[in-house]
Amino acid sequence: MRSKKLWMAGCLIAALPGATAAQQMGIPAAAVPMMVQGVGIDQNLNAQIPLELKFKDETGQVVRLGQYFRDKPVVLALVYYECPGLCDLILNGLSHAMEQISLNVGSDYQVVAVSFNPKESWQLATAKKANYIEKYQRPGAKDGWHFLTGDEASIKTLAETVGFRYKYDPISKQYAHASAIMVLTPEGKIARYFYGIEYKPRDFRLGLVEASANKIGSPADQVMLFCYHYDPTTGKYGMVITQVTRVLGTATVLLLGGFVFIMIRRDRRSLNSPVTPPGRSA
């Protein structure tokens, strides 16, 4: 029981980004459980993931990672399918964010979950995919949401590229790892990191729109992206006051200009209208 509590505490620490996760929680480095020391996430924004890496998909077929990177942004989740808790929370949080936005997996973006446990089989991936496709219940999800397994070399290369540091604990026979998802461009470059197990639908949508170079989304998204900027230290989008002030100022000028234009036209019509002489009916 004690080792399980330590493992769970370690996961909470590892869920925070960067090497200073324990410090962010006010925990001395010496008090951090050995099993999670060195576990975390390093942001490698704009890094190119190796598209030539090979994995097995949920049907047991060997696939090249690059086949999921074509003309749409890709959400990447590093998990393992027999994880006792944290990985399901990550996938549940991802699924919830997907359900809250109008963009559809398959038609607007791809999702790729990769197990970092090299001992897991594609059959486990099949079961996990079936579970989440049933929850999501939107057309095209089956072709747009992928669950992969692979050998240790491919997994380590991918994990190192995205800055995902994890460790196997032989006592609990489980992996200590961080919790986050990444959004990548259609070319396979890392665009955004979202930390934790819950992802704000607004942030998730804006991340996808930005990663797509504005090829998906709506005009309203462009306004949102003007007012909200991604903060890599928090993995969230925050409002930029100067940008909002500029937008409101521009809107005010346009409204005043429109009012003045209407009033001038109204006065001109009054001046140009014929005057009826006194004593004569119109």
XYZ file of N, CA and C in Angstrom:
846
model
N 0.832 -1.210 0.000
C 0.000 0.000 0.000
C 0.866 1.259 0.000
N 1.948 1.225 0.822
C 2.843 2.369 0.897
C 3.502 2.650 -0.446
N 3.936 1.581 -1.130
C 4.584 1.786 -2.427
C 3.610 2.337 -3.453
N 2.337 1.946 -3.334
C 1.333 2.459 -4.268
C 1.113 3.947 -4.043
N 1.092 4.368 -2.754
C 0.910 5.790 -2.462
C 2.093 6.609 -2.966
N 3.298 6.055 -2.777
C 4.486 6.734 -3.275
C 4.450 6.851 -4.789
N 3.984 5.765 -5.429
C 3.905 5.764 -6.895
C 2.920 6.815 -7.385
N 1.744 6.917 -6.729
C 0.743 7.902 -7.113
C 1.263 9.320 -6.876
N 1.947 9.533 -5.738
C 2.529 10.850 -5.461
C 3.568 11.199 -6.512
N 4.343 10.194 -6.889
C 5.350 10.398 -7.919
C 4.740 10.786 -9.239
N 3.609 10.181 -9.580
C 2.930 10.508 -10.835
C 2.445 11.953 -10.828
N 1.957 12.411 -9.668
C 1.502 13.791 -9.563
C 2.658 14.753 -9.769
N 3.813 14.413 -9.208
C 4.997 15.251 -9.392
C 5.425 15.233 -10.853
N 5.451 14.027 -11.427
C 5.911 13.889 -12.810
C 4.966 14.536 -13.803
N 3.715 14.743 -13.405
C 2.742 15.340 -14.312
C 3.060 16.793 -14.613
N 3.869 17.428 -13.753
C 4.241 18.816 -13.994
C 5.382 18.887 -14.992
N 5.424 19.945 -15.841
C 6.447 20.028 -16.877
C 7.813 20.394 -16.338
N 8.850 19.936 -17.037
C 10.201 20.373 -16.762
C 10.882 19.658 -15.621
N 12.145 20.014 -15.426
C 12.963 19.358 -14.420
C 12.695 19.885 -13.026
N 11.977 21.009 -12.897
C 11.738 21.610 -11.593
C 10.338 21.309 -11.080
N 9.764 20.178 -11.488
C 8.401 19.841 -11.091
C 8.251 19.780 -9.583
N 9.180 19.108 -8.902
C 9.097 18.980 -7.448
C 9.168 20.346 -6.778
N 10.005 21.245 -7.307
C 10.127 22.572 -6.737
C 8.836 23.351 -6.874
N 8.115 23.137 -7.980
C 6.847 23.833 -8.191
C 5.822 23.436 -7.147
N 5.946 22.229 -6.603
C 5.028 21.760 -5.575
C 5.589 21.997 -4.176
N 6.758 22.639 -4.092
C 7.352 22.899 -2.802
C 7.934 21.672 -2.138
N 8.311 20.679 -2.941
C 8.844 19.432 -2.409
C 10.355 19.417 -2.594
N 11.121 19.224 -1.500
C 12.583 19.140 -1.630
C 12.980 17.999 -2.547
N 14.057 18.180 -3.304
C 14.496 17.156 -4.252
C 14.763 15.829 -3.558
N 15.275 15.899 -2.303
C 15.598 14.670 -1.576
C 14.352 13.874 -1.201
N 13.190 14.566 -1.160
C 11.949 13.895 -0.767
C 11.222 13.268 -1.944
N 11.695 13.519 -3.151
C 11.055 12.954 -4.337
C 11.372 11.458 -4.413
N 10.354 10.598 -4.559
C 10.619 9.164 -4.640
C 11.614 8.836 -5.752
N 12.514 7.903 -5.461
C 13.556 7.526 -6.414
C 12.972 7.107 -7.754
N 11.800 6.466 -7.719
C 11.217 5.923 -8.938
C 10.813 6.995 -9.943
N 10.613 8.233 -9.478
C 10.187 9.278 -10.415
C 11.249 10.343 -10.621
N 12.399 10.171 -10.029
C 13.472 11.124 -10.276
C 13.916 11.016 -11.738
N 13.945 12.143 -12.401
C 14.287 12.154 -13.822
C 13.091 12.008 -14.734
N 11.905 11.814 -14.152
C 10.686 11.671 -14.952
C 10.060 13.043 -15.175
N 9.594 13.314 -16.363
C 8.948 14.598 -16.648
C 8.838 14.849 -18.133
N 8.674 16.116 -18.480
C 8.531 16.500 -19.887
C 9.397 17.716 -20.176
N 10.189 17.619 -21.208
C 10.969 18.754 -21.704
C 10.305 19.245 -22.987
N 10.023 20.524 -23.053
C 9.391 21.061 -24.250
C 10.412 21.178 -25.377
N 10.135 20.488 -26.458
C 10.970 20.572 -27.656
C 10.152 21.165 -28.797
N 9.654 22.361 -28.560
C 8.805 23.007 -29.561
C 9.522 23.142 -30.896
N 8.782 22.853 -31.936
C 9.253 22.935 -33.323
C 10.205 21.803 -33.703
N 10.425 20.847 -32.804
C 11.258 19.688 -33.147
C 10.523 18.805 -34.146
N 11.257 18.228 -35.059
C 10.697 17.335 -36.076
C 10.724 15.902 -35.562
N 9.558 15.282 -35.462
C 9.554 13.890 -35.014
C 9.968 13.002 -36.190
N 10.608 11.878 -35.914
C 11.082 10.997 -36.988
C 9.928 10.228 -37.629
N 9.512 10.676 -38.784
C 8.346 10.092 -39.450
C 8.623 8.702 -40.007
N 9.893 8.300 -40.082
C 10.221 6.983 -40.624
C 10.066 5.864 -39.596
N 9.806 6.217 -38.319
C 9.654 5.190 -37.280
C 8.487 4.255 -37.616
N 8.665 2.982 -37.287
C 7.627 1.992 -37.568
C 7.024 1.438 -36.287
N 5.700 1.260 -36.316
C 4.946 0.707 -35.196
C 3.941 -0.291 -35.744
N 3.175 -0.887 -34.853
C 2.039 -1.719 -35.265
C 0.757 -0.990 -34.895
N -0.203 -1.009 -35.818
C -1.489 -0.390 -35.501
C -2.383 -1.383 -34.775
N -3.622 -0.981 -34.535
C -4.543 -1.803 -33.752
C -5.042 -3.036 -34.508
N -4.645 -3.177 -35.769
C -4.988 -4.389 -36.520
C -3.804 -5.336 -36.632
N -2.661 -4.925 -36.080
C -1.471 -5.765 -36.154
C -0.606 -5.488 -37.366
N -1.007 -4.513 -38.189
C -0.235 -4.179 -39.384
C 0.917 -3.237 -39.034
N 2.062 -3.439 -39.674
C 3.201 -2.541 -39.487
C 2.906 -1.242 -40.240
N 3.035 -0.131 -39.535
C 2.743 1.172 -40.137
C 3.928 2.104 -39.916
N 4.057 3.053 -40.813
C 5.074 4.096 -40.696
C 4.416 5.310 -40.063
N 5.073 5.887 -39.068
C 4.481 7.013 -38.346
C 4.092 8.144 -39.286
N 4.868 8.323 -40.330
C 4.615 9.411 -41.256
C 3.293 9.320 -42.005
N 2.684 8.141 -42.046
C 1.438 8.020 -42.803
C 0.275 8.754 -42.126
N 0.443 9.124 -40.862
C -0.601 9.872 -40.172
C -0.387 11.379 -40.287
N 0.717 11.763 -40.921
C 1.034 13.178 -41.072
C 0.971 13.534 -42.548
N -0.138 14.096 -42.932
C -0.340 14.456 -44.338
C -0.785 15.910 -44.443
N -2.072 16.147 -44.339
C -2.572 17.510 -44.495
C -3.338 18.002 -43.276
N -3.221 17.278 -42.148
C -3.973 17.651 -40.949
C -3.054 17.662 -39.729
N -3.371 18.489 -38.721
C -2.604 18.433 -37.481
C -2.857 17.105 -36.765
N -1.918 16.729 -35.920
C -1.999 15.431 -35.231
C -1.831 15.643 -33.736
N -2.718 15.014 -32.957
C -2.591 15.008 -31.502
C -1.879 13.716 -31.105
N -0.802 13.850 -30.353
C -0.018 12.684 -29.932
C -0.159 12.485 -28.433
N -0.479 11.254 -28.032
C -0.573 10.903 -26.610
C 0.303 9.688 -26.348
N 1.303 9.855 -25.476
C 2.146 8.733 -25.072
C 1.590 8.169 -23.778
N 1.099 6.937 -23.860
C 0.453 6.263 -22.731
C 0.856 4.795 -22.781
N 0.331 3.989 -21.864
C 0.387 2.541 -22.079
C -0.943 1.947 -21.642
N -1.371 0.926 -22.343
C -2.756 0.492 -22.290
C -3.139 -0.267 -21.031
N -2.175 -0.819 -20.319
C -2.467 -1.506 -19.060
C -2.103 -0.647 -17.850
N -1.936 0.627 -18.068
C -1.668 1.573 -16.981
C -2.837 1.523 -15.988
N -2.560 1.463 -14.680
C -3.639 1.313 -13.697
C -4.481 2.547 -13.462
N -4.096 3.700 -13.980
C -4.929 4.865 -13.693
C -4.629 6.097 -14.505
N -3.397 6.570 -14.483
C -3.070 7.868 -15.069
C -3.303 7.925 -16.570
N -2.965 6.865 -17.277
C -3.103 6.880 -18.744
C -4.570 6.967 -19.174
N -5.434 6.262 -18.459
C -6.855 6.364 -18.770
C -7.367 7.773 -18.501
N -6.832 8.416 -17.464
C -7.238 9.792 -17.176
C -6.804 10.730 -18.300
N -5.621 10.480 -18.839
C -5.139 11.294 -19.967
C -6.052 11.106 -21.176
N -6.339 9.858 -21.499
C -7.183 9.574 -22.662
C -8.618 10.055 -22.442
N -9.105 9.942 -21.207
C -10.447 10.446 -20.907
C -10.501 11.961 -21.050
N -9.447 12.644 -20.566
C -9.400 14.093 -20.698
C -9.326 14.520 -22.154
N -8.554 13.787 -22.935
C -8.452 14.062 -24.364
C -9.800 13.844 -25.041
N -10.442 12.730 -24.727
C -11.742 12.409 -25.316
C -12.775 13.479 -24.979
N -12.743 13.958 -23.749
C -13.700 14.988 -23.332
C -13.463 16.283 -24.095
N -12.202 16.669 -24.258
C -11.895 17.887 -25.019
C -12.343 17.742 -26.466
N -12.154 16.563 -27.037
C -12.569 16.316 -28.417
C -14.076 16.440 -28.575
N -14.803 15.985 -27.562
C -16.264 16.030 -27.615
C -16.804 17.453 -27.492
N -16.018 18.350 -26.883
C -16.496 19.703 -26.600
C -16.249 20.688 -27.738
N -15.549 20.258 -28.783
C -15.283 21.169 -29.901
C -15.986 20.666 -31.164
N -16.219 21.572 -32.093
C -16.931 21.210 -33.324
C -16.019 20.550 -34.353
N -14.711 20.729 -34.222
C -13.781 20.058 -35.133
C -13.860 18.556 -34.914
N -13.792 17.797 -35.994
C -13.976 16.350 -35.920
C -12.686 15.597 -36.198
N -12.397 14.605 -35.349
C -11.249 13.757 -35.602
C -11.489 12.984 -36.891
N -10.478 12.870 -37.696
C -10.623 12.205 -38.992
C -10.715 13.214 -40.110
N -11.699 14.096 -40.061
C -11.872 15.080 -41.132
C -11.041 16.342 -40.895
N -10.859 16.739 -39.622
C -10.125 17.968 -39.311
C -8.741 17.722 -38.708
N -8.576 16.638 -37.997
C -7.289 16.326 -37.369
C -7.206 14.831 -37.087
N -6.006 14.368 -36.774
C -5.759 12.971 -36.439
C -5.346 12.872 -34.962
N -5.600 11.733 -34.364
C -5.127 11.455 -33.007
C -4.342 10.156 -33.034
N -3.138 10.179 -32.485
C -2.291 8.984 -32.436
C -1.872 8.734 -30.992
N -2.317 7.620 -30.439
C -1.883 7.187 -29.107
C -0.824 6.111 -29.302
N 0.300 6.263 -28.618
C 1.400 5.309 -28.748
C 1.728 4.742 -27.371
N 1.720 3.426 -27.246
C 2.114 2.794 -25.991
C 3.632 2.837 -25.856
N 4.109 3.290 -24.674
C 5.559 3.284 -24.453
C 6.006 2.036 -23.686
N 5.101 1.059 -23.555
C 5.466 -0.241 -22.993
C 5.690 -1.211 -24.154
N 6.939 -1.567 -24.444
C 7.218 -2.412 -25.618
C 6.657 -3.827 -25.513
N 6.201 -4.214 -24.324
C 5.660 -5.559 -24.140
C 4.168 -5.637 -24.458
N 3.545 -4.504 -24.689
C 2.107 -4.527 -24.958
C 1.842 -4.946 -26.404
N 0.750 -5.655 -26.583
C 0.401 -6.221 -27.887
C -0.590 -5.328 -28.629
N -0.671 -5.564 -29.925
C -1.638 -4.813 -30.728
C -3.072 -5.175 -30.361
N -3.262 -6.375 -29.776
C -4.612 -6.746 -29.337
C -5.100 -5.816 -28.219
N -4.175 -5.422 -27.331
C -4.543 -4.454 -26.289
C -4.930 -3.123 -26.915
N -4.206 -2.738 -27.945
C -4.516 -1.501 -28.650
C -5.895 -1.576 -29.299
N -6.231 -2.738 -29.813
C -7.550 -2.937 -30.438
C -8.671 -2.691 -29.437
N -8.519 -3.286 -28.245
C -9.548 -3.151 -27.210
C -9.665 -1.705 -26.736
N -8.507 -1.055 -26.576
C -8.520 0.327 -26.108
C -9.183 1.245 -27.138
N -8.881 1.025 -28.403
C -9.484 1.846 -29.454
C -10.998 1.660 -29.488
N -11.452 0.422 -29.426
C -12.888 0.144 -29.469
C -13.620 0.883 -28.357
N -12.999 0.935 -27.203
C -13.606 1.599 -26.049
C -13.789 3.087 -26.293
N -12.760 3.742 -26.813
C -12.843 5.194 -26.988
C -13.621 5.603 -28.229
N -13.596 4.785 -29.249
C -14.409 5.090 -30.436
C -15.894 5.027 -30.074
N -16.242 4.063 -29.220
C -17.641 3.939 -28.777
C -18.062 5.150 -27.956
N -17.153 5.680 -27.150
C -17.457 6.852 -26.329
C -17.609 8.104 -27.189
N -16.740 8.251 -28.169
C -16.708 9.477 -28.965
C -17.931 9.602 -29.869
N -18.290 8.527 -30.539
C -19.528 8.446 -31.330
C -19.678 9.565 -32.365
N -18.643 9.781 -33.162
C -18.777 10.690 -34.300
C -18.277 9.971 -35.545
N -18.902 10.255 -36.685
C -18.460 9.610 -37.927
C -16.999 9.936 -38.230
N -16.271 8.965 -38.733
C -14.888 9.185 -39.121
C -13.873 8.925 -38.034
N -14.342 8.698 -36.797
C -13.412 8.510 -35.678
C -12.553 7.264 -35.856
N -13.138 6.231 -36.426
C -12.402 4.976 -36.598
C -11.180 5.163 -37.489
N -11.292 6.027 -38.495
C -10.182 6.253 -39.419
C -9.252 7.372 -38.965
N -9.662 8.108 -37.928
C -8.864 9.251 -37.502
C -8.202 9.119 -36.147
N -8.571 8.072 -35.387
C -8.017 7.887 -34.046
C -7.289 6.552 -34.030
N -5.975 6.590 -33.804
C -5.138 5.402 -33.953
C -4.441 5.044 -32.640
N -4.307 3.749 -32.391
C -3.661 3.242 -31.180
C -2.533 2.303 -31.614
N -1.309 2.700 -31.292
C -0.141 1.982 -31.787
C 0.655 1.307 -30.670
N 1.376 0.271 -31.051
C 2.362 -0.374 -30.183
C 3.659 -0.478 -30.978
N 4.786 -0.682 -30.269
C 6.045 -0.750 -30.992
C 7.162 -1.372 -30.192
N 8.316 -1.467 -30.825
C 9.474 -2.020 -30.125
C 10.151 -0.911 -29.315
N 11.056 -1.317 -28.436
C 11.674 -0.377 -27.509
C 12.464 0.717 -28.217
N 13.151 0.380 -29.290
C 13.968 1.363 -29.999
C 13.112 2.480 -30.583
N 12.016 2.117 -31.244
C 11.136 3.124 -31.849
C 10.478 3.989 -30.783
N 10.048 3.347 -29.696
C 9.393 4.076 -28.609
C 10.352 5.090 -27.994
N 11.570 4.659 -27.696
C 12.541 5.549 -27.066
C 12.899 6.721 -27.967
N 13.040 6.463 -29.249
C 13.369 7.544 -30.188
C 12.266 8.590 -30.221
N 11.014 8.135 -30.281
C 9.881 9.061 -30.306
C 9.794 9.829 -28.991
N 9.928 9.117 -27.871
C 9.829 9.752 -26.559
C 10.913 10.804 -26.368
N 12.127 10.496 -26.770
C 13.226 11.446 -26.626
C 13.009 12.677 -27.502
N 12.446 12.477 -28.668
C 12.207 13.603 -29.572
C 11.209 14.588 -28.985
N 10.152 14.080 -28.371
C 9.118 14.968 -27.812
C 9.422 15.373 -26.372
N 10.534 14.877 -25.812
C 10.919 15.260 -24.456
C 10.164 14.543 -23.365
N 9.667 13.360 -23.658
C 8.859 12.591 -22.706
C 9.773 11.625 -21.951
N 10.005 11.902 -20.645
C 10.903 11.082 -19.828
C 10.103 10.212 -18.868
N 10.282 8.919 -18.956
C 9.538 7.966 -18.135
C 10.495 6.922 -17.576
N 10.005 6.134 -16.621
C 10.866 5.153 -15.969
C 10.024 3.972 -15.490
N 10.584 2.781 -15.652
C 9.903 1.565 -15.185
C 10.309 1.280 -13.744
N 9.309 1.010 -12.896
C 9.559 0.679 -11.494
C 9.376 -0.825 -11.300
N 10.450 -1.590 -11.084
C 10.340 -3.047 -10.960
C 9.583 -3.501 -9.714
N 9.485 -2.629 -8.705
C 8.776 -3.013 -7.476
C 7.269 -3.031 -7.726
N 6.744 -1.944 -8.261
C 5.301 -1.894 -8.544
C 4.962 -2.512 -9.897
N 6.017 -2.760 -10.710
C 5.851 -3.288 -12.067
C 4.973 -2.360 -12.919
N 5.198 -1.085 -12.719
C 4.464 -0.070 -13.460
C 5.434 1.018 -13.908
N 4.950 1.865 -14.809
C 5.767 2.968 -15.315
C 5.417 4.262 -14.588
N 6.438 4.989 -14.183
C 6.251 6.355 -13.702
C 6.432 7.266 -14.911
N 5.482 8.130 -15.112
C 5.532 8.972 -16.316
C 4.740 10.245 -16.111
N 4.956 11.191 -16.978
C 4.251 12.463 -16.925
C 2.911 12.351 -17.651
N 2.073 13.375 -17.473
C 0.775 13.377 -18.151
C 0.659 14.624 -19.015
N 0.545 14.395 -20.292
C 0.420 15.509 -21.237
C 0.055 14.961 -22.605
N -0.447 15.835 -23.445
C -0.642 15.516 -24.859
C 0.091 16.571 -25.672
N 0.438 16.237 -26.893
C 1.135 17.173 -27.771
C 0.341 17.361 -29.059
N 0.373 18.563 -29.588
C -0.240 18.850 -30.883
C 0.883 19.107 -31.874
N 0.837 18.406 -33.007
C 1.890 18.523 -34.019
C 1.312 19.029 -35.338
N 2.159 19.645 -36.116
C 1.743 20.156 -37.422
C 1.596 18.991 -38.405
N 0.962 19.225 -39.549
C 0.851 18.159 -40.553
C 2.204 17.656 -41.045
N 3.254 18.454 -40.859
C 4.587 18.039 -41.276
C 5.315 17.249 -40.188
N 4.706 17.169 -38.992
C 5.313 16.402 -37.912
C 6.169 17.209 -36.968
N 5.977 18.526 -36.916
C 6.727 19.360 -35.977
C 5.877 19.641 -34.737
N 6.539 19.642 -33.590
C 5.822 19.821 -32.321
C 5.394 21.275 -32.188
N 4.084 21.495 -32.059
C 3.550 22.854 -31.996
C 3.127 23.249 -30.587
N 2.508 22.348 -29.854
C 1.964 22.696 -28.545
C 2.039 21.503 -27.587
N 2.205 21.804 -26.292
C 2.102 20.813 -25.216
C 0.951 21.235 -24.305
N 0.089 20.304 -23.969
C -0.962 20.555 -22.986
C -0.771 19.574 -21.836
N -0.584 20.110 -20.625
C -0.234 19.286 -19.482
C -1.454 18.833 -18.682
N -1.218 17.813 -17.840
C -2.244 17.355 -16.925
C -3.150 16.300 -17.527
N -4.341 16.192 -16.964
C -5.305 15.177 -17.411
C -6.610 15.807 -17.893
N -6.693 17.133 -17.836
C -7.853 17.848 -18.356
C -7.356 18.954 -19.271
N -7.970 19.071 -20.442
C -7.503 20.015 -21.442
C -8.665 20.921 -21.834
N -8.496 22.215 -21.614
C -9.572 23.147 -21.902
C -9.939 23.078 -23.385
N -11.230 22.916 -23.671
C -11.646 22.843 -25.078
C -11.169 24.040 -25.897
N -11.197 25.245 -25.291
C -10.738 26.439 -26.024
C -9.266 26.312 -26.397
N -8.432 25.906 -25.433
C -7.001 25.754 -25.696
C -6.752 24.650 -26.723
N -7.473 23.555 -26.557
C -7.318 22.414 -27.451
C -7.653 22.813 -28.885
N -8.753 23.529 -29.063
C -9.176 23.950 -30.397
C -8.179 24.940 -31.004
N -7.768 25.932 -30.216
C -6.822 26.920 -30.724
C -5.493 26.279 -31.094
N -5.071 25.281 -30.300
C -3.834 24.573 -30.625
C -3.919 23.871 -31.960
N -5.060 23.250 -32.232
C -5.264 22.565 -33.512
C -5.294 23.563 -34.673
N -5.987 24.685 -34.462
C -6.098 25.693 -35.518
C -4.718 26.260 -35.850
N -3.943 26.579 -34.824
C -2.594 27.118 -35.055
C -1.691 26.098 -35.735
N -1.763 24.834 -35.283
C -0.909 23.797 -35.871
C -1.246 23.554 -37.331
N -2.492 23.815 -37.703
C -2.908 23.615 -39.089
C -2.581 24.810 -39.967
N -1.950 25.840 -39.389
C -1.674 27.094 -40.113
C -2.979 27.723 -40.595
N -4.002 27.658 -39.717
C -5.315 28.262 -39.962
C -6.078 27.631 -41.125
N -5.749 26.394 -41.460
C -6.471 25.712 -42.532
C -7.773 25.104 -42.030
N -7.911 24.977 -40.718
C -9.172 24.540 -40.135
C -9.629 25.624 -39.167
N -10.878 25.529 -38.714
C -11.392 26.532 -37.791
C -12.280 27.535 -38.502
N -12.657 28.569 -37.767
C -13.592 29.574 -38.271
C -12.982 30.961 -38.125
N -13.630 32.005 -38.715
C -13.137 33.372 -38.522
C -13.061 33.764 -37.050
N -13.983 33.218 -36.252
C -13.956 33.517 -34.817
C -12.670 33.005 -34.178
N -12.151 31.873 -34.676
C -10.891 31.339 -34.152
C -9.742 32.300 -34.427
N -9.778 32.982 -35.572
C -8.708 33.916 -35.903
C -8.703 35.097 -34.935
N -9.901 35.541 -34.557
C -10.003 36.626 -33.573
C -9.490 36.146 -32.223
N -9.856 34.921 -31.837
C -9.397 34.357 -30.570
C -7.881 34.242 -30.544
N -7.291 33.800 -31.643
C -5.841 33.650 -31.703
C -5.137 35.001 -31.649
N -5.836 36.054 -32.074
C -5.254 37.392 -31.990
C -5.222 37.864 -30.542
N -6.236 37.444 -29.770
C -6.364 37.906 -28.384
C -5.717 36.965 -27.374
N -5.516 35.704 -27.761
C -4.953 34.721 -26.836
C -3.635 34.185 -27.398
N -2.625 34.126 -26.545
C -1.321 33.614 -26.960
C -0.950 32.414 -26.098
N -0.276 31.471 -26.715
C 0.163 30.261 -26.020
C 1.349 30.564 -25.117
N 1.264 30.117 -23.862
C 2.350 30.279 -22.900
C 3.013 28.924 -22.698
N 4.222 28.712 -23.214
C 4.863 27.401 -23.106
C 5.188 26.994 -21.676
N 5.292 27.949 -20.754
C 5.616 27.596 -19.371
C 4.442 26.936 -18.665
N 3.233 27.253 -19.096
C 2.038 26.663 -18.480
C 1.334 25.668 -19.395
N 1.655 25.725 -20.689
C 0.959 24.858 -21.630
C -0.482 25.280 -21.830
N -0.753 26.593 -21.692
C -2.123 27.091 -21.828
C -2.125 28.375 -22.648
N -3.322 28.771 -23.092
C -3.490 30.031 -23.800
C -3.977 31.087 -22.803
N -3.349 32.252 -22.847
C -3.744 33.340 -21.967
C -4.088 34.578 -22.760
N -4.986 35.384 -22.190
C -5.422 36.604 -22.869
C -4.305 37.647 -22.844
N -4.109 38.291 -23.970
C -3.144 39.381 -24.076
C -3.924 40.686 -24.050
N -3.799 41.434 -22.944
C -4.615 42.628 -22.733
C -4.427 43.651 -23.845
N -3.180 43.849 -24.286
C -2.938 44.858 -25.327
C -3.656 44.506 -26.619
N -3.699 43.205 -26.928
C -4.377 42.777 -28.152
C -5.888 42.975 -28.029
N -6.425 42.647 -26.853
C -7.861 42.815 -26.633
C -8.227 44.295 -26.719
N -7.402 45.153 -26.104
C -7.647 46.599 -26.147
C -7.632 47.099 -27.581
N -6.704 46.566 -28.363
C -6.608 46.973 -29.769
C -7.865 46.564 -30.540
N -8.336 45.335 -30.285
C -9.546 44.865 -30.959
C -10.745 45.721 -30.570
N -10.888 45.972 -29.251
C -12.022 46.779 -28.786
C -11.926 48.206 -29.321
N -10.706 48.745 -29.376
C -10.517 50.087 -29.903
C -10.893 50.180 -31.369
N -10.484 49.185 -32.135
C -10.829 49.150 -33.560
C -12.330 49.043 -33.754
N -12.967 48.194 -32.941
C -14.418 48.031 -33.044
C -15.134 49.336 -32.709
N -14.629 50.048 -31.699
C -15.238 51.325 -31.308
C -15.128 52.349 -32.430
N -13.949 52.440 -33.048
C -13.736 53.375 -34.162
C -14.671 53.052 -35.318
N -14.813 51.759 -35.621
C -15.700 51.368 -36.716
C -17.156 51.716 -36.418
N -17.563 51.495 -35.174
C -18.942 51.818 -34.795
C -19.191 53.330 -34.872
N -18.243 54.110 -34.360
C -18.407 55.562 -34.415
C -18.394 56.059 -35.858
N -17.493 55.480 -36.670
C -17.437 55.868 -38.071
C -18.736 55.556 -38.787
N -19.300 54.398 -38.494
C -20.569 54.025 -39.100
C -21.699 54.948 -38.674
N -21.708 55.348 -37.406
C -22.736 56.257 -36.901
C -22.641 57.625 -37.583
N -21.400 58.131 -37.685
C -21.198 59.436 -38.334
C -21.629 59.379 -39.796
N -21.294 58.296 -40.484
C -21.655 58.140 -41.893
C -23.174 58.161 -42.066
N -23.871 57.455 -41.202
C -25.346 57.403 -41.280
C -25.944 58.783 -41.039
N -25.416 59.501 -40.048
C -25.950 60.824 -39.724
C -25.709 61.805 -40.871
N -24.517 61.732 -41.511
C -24.226 62.633 -42.639
C -25.172 62.353 -43.800
N -25.396 61.087 -44.108
C -26.323 60.746 -45.197
C -27.724 61.232 -44.884
N -28.096 61.111 -43.629
C -29.444 61.537 -43.216
C -29.599 63.050 -43.403
N -28.547 63.817 -43.016
C -28.616 65.272 -43.167
C -28.661 65.679 -44.633
N -27.896 64.996 -45.494
C -27.879 65.306 -46.920
C -29.243 65.054 -47.552
N -29.904 63.988 -47.142
C -31.239 63.696 -47.672
C -32.227 64.787 -47.279
N -32.080 65.282 -46.050
C -32.983 66.339 -45.577
C -32.779 67.620 -46.378
N -31.509 67.935 -46.704
C -31.218 69.150 -47.466
C -31.685 69.053 -48.908
N -31.604 67.875 -49.486
C -31.951 67.676 -50.901
C -33.437 67.429 -51.126
N -34.194 67.200 -50.109
C -35.621 66.924 -50.277
C -36.339 68.213 -50.656
N -37.327 68.187 -51.603
C -38.051 69.404 -52.031
C -38.868 70.023 -50.897
N -38.879 71.396 -50.874
C -39.632 72.109 -49.847
C -41.002 72.500 -50.394
N -42.072 72.170 -49.710
C -43.431 72.481 -50.141
C -43.777 73.916 -49.775
N -44.185 74.781 -50.802
C -44.516 76.182 -50.509
C -45.657 76.287 -49.504
N -45.695 77.379 -48.738
C -46.798 77.567 -47.741
C -48.137 77.672 -48.438
N -49.133 77.129 -47.854
C -50.505 77.199 -48.378
C -50.781 76.191 -49.440
N -49.823 75.400 -49.843
C -50.046 74.394 -50.892
C -49.869 73.002 -50.278
N -50.834 72.192 -50.542
C -50.778 70.844 -49.955
C -49.747 70.011 -50.705
N -49.185 69.056 -49.964
C -48.222 68.149 -50.594
C -48.943 67.205 -51.476
